[in-house]
CSV table of C-alpha atoms in Angstrom, one decimal:
chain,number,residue,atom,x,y,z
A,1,UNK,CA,0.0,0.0,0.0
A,2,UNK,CA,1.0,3.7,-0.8
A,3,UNK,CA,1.6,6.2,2.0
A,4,UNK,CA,-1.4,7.8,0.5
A,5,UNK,CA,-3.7,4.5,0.6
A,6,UNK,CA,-2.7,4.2,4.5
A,7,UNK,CA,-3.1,7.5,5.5
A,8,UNK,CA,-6.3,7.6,4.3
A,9,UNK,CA,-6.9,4.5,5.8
A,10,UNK,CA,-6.0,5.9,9.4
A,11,UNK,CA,-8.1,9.2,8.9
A,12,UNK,CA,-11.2,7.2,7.7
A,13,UNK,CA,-11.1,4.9,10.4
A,14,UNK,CA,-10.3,7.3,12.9
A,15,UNK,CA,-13.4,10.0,12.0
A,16,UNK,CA,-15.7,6.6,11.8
A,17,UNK,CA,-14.8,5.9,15.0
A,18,UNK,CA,-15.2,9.1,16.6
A,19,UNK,CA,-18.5,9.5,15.0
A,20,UNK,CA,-19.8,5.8,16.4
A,21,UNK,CA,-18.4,6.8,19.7
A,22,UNK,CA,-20.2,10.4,19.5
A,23,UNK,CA,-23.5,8.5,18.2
A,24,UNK,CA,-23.2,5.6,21.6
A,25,UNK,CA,-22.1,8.3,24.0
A,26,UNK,CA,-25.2,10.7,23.4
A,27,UNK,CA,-27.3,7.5,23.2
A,28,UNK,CA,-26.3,5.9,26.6
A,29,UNK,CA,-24.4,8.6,28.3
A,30,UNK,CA,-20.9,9.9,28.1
A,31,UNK,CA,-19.9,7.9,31.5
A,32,UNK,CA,-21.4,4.2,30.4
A,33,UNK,CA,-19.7,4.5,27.2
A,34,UNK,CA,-16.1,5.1,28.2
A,35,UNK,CA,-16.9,2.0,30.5
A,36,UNK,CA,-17.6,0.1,27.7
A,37,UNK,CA,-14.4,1.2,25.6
A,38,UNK,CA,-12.1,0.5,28.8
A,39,UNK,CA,-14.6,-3.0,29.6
A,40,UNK,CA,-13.6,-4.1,25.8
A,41,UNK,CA,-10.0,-3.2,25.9
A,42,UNK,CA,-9.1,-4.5,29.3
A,43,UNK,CA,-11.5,-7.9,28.0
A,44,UNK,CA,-9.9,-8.1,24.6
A,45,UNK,CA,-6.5,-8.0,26.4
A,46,UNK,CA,-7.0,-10.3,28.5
A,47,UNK,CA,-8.9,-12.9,25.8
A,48,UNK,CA,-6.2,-12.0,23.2
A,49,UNK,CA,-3.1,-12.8,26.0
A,50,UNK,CA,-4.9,-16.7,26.7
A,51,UNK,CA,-5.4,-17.3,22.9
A,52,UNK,CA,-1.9,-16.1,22.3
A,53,UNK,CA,-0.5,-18.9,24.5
A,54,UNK,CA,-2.5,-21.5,23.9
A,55,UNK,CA,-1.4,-20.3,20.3
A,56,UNK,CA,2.1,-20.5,21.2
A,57,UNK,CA,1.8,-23.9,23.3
A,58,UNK,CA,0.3,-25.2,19.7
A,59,UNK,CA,3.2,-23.9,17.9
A,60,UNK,CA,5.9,-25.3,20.1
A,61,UNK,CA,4.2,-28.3,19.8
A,62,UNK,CA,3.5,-28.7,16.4
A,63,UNK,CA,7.6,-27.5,15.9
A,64,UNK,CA,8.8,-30.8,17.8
A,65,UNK,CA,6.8,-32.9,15.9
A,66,UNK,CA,8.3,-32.0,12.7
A,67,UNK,CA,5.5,-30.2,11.2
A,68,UNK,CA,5.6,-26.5,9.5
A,69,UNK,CA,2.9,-24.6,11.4
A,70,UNK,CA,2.0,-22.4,8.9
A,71,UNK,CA,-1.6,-22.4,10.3
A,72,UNK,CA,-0.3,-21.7,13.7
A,73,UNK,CA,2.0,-18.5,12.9
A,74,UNK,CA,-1.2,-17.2,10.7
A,75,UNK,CA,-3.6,-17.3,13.5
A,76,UNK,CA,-0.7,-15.6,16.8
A,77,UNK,CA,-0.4,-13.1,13.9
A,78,UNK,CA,-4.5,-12.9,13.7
A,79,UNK,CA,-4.2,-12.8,17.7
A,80,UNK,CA,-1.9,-10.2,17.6
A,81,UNK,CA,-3.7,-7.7,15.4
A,82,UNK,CA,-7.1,-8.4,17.4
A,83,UNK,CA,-5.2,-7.3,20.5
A,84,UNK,CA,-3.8,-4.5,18.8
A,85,UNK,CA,-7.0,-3.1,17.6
A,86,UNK,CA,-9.2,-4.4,20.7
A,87,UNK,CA,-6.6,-1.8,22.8
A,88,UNK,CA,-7.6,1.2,20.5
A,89,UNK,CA,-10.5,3.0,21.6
A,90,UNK,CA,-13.3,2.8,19.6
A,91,UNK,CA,-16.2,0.3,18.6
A,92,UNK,CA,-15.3,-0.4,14.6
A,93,UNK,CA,-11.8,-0.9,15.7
A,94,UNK,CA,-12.9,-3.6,19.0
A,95,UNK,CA,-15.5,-5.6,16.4
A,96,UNK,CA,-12.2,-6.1,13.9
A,97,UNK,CA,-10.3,-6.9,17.1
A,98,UNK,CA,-12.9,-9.5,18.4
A,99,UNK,CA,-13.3,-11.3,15.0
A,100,UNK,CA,-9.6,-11.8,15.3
A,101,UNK,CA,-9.1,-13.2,18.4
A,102,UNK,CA,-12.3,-15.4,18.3
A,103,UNK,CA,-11.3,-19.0,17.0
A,104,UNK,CA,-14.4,-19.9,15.3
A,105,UNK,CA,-13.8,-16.3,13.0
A,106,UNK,CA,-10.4,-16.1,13.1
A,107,UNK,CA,-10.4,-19.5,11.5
A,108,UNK,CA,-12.3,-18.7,9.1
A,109,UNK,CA,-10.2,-15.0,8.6
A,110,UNK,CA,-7.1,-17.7,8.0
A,111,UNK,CA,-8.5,-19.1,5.8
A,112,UNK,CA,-9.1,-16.6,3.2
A,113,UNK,CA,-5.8,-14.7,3.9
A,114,UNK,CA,-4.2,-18.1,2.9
A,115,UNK,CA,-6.7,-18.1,-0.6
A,116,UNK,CA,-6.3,-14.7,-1.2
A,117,UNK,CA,-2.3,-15.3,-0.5
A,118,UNK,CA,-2.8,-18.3,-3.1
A,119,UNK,CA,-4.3,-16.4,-5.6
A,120,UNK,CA,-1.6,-13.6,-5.6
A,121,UNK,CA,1.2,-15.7,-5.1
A,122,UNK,CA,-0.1,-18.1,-8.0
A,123,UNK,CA,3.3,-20.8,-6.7
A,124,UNK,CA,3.3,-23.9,-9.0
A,125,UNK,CA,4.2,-26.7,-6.9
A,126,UNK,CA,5.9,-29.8,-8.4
């Protein structure tokens, strides 16, 4: 991506954000909604740290069994990014985050990074 691309990226994001966070705080109150930011970023910490090492106990043991865990390294990177997003303020941001972190969606996430990843790549195997 271009420096352009991204920047845009960031500024879109970040006026989205501050407009849902506007819209939820003058709908439930100012107070309940930074409760709810700090509930979902100390919760998505916490959710993304357990999935992180039970990702890392997978990938230790997939290493001494001889196995390439591509899988494995896709989803702590998944993980990582949900965390990531889940401790920036804002509700667009925490959604991304939790889709991430979730195994059931972040499965499925993996899953068409790897096609997409496929389709670009386009590797002939013999």
């Amino acid at each position: 991506m271009t420096f352009l691309k991204l920047f845009l990226l960031f500024t879109l994001v970040s006026i989205l954000e501050l407009a849902v966070i506007i819209e939820v705080g003058s709908r439930l109150g100012v107070m309940f909604t930074i409760l709810l930011i700090l509930f979902t970023a100390v919760f998505g910490a916490y959710f993304a740290q357990t999935q992180g090492w039970q990702i890392l106990i997978r990938l230790q043991t997939e290493l001494s069994m001889g196995q390439l865990p591509s899988d494995t390294l896709i989803e702590g990177l998944l993980i990582l990014i949900g965390g990531v997003l889940l401790l920036t303020p804002g509700f667009i941001t925490d959604s991304l985050g939790f889709l991430f972190i979730f195994p059931p969606t972040r499965r499925r996430v993996r899953e068409k990074l790897k096609a997409y990843f496929r389709k670009r790549l386009d590797i002939e195997v013999f």
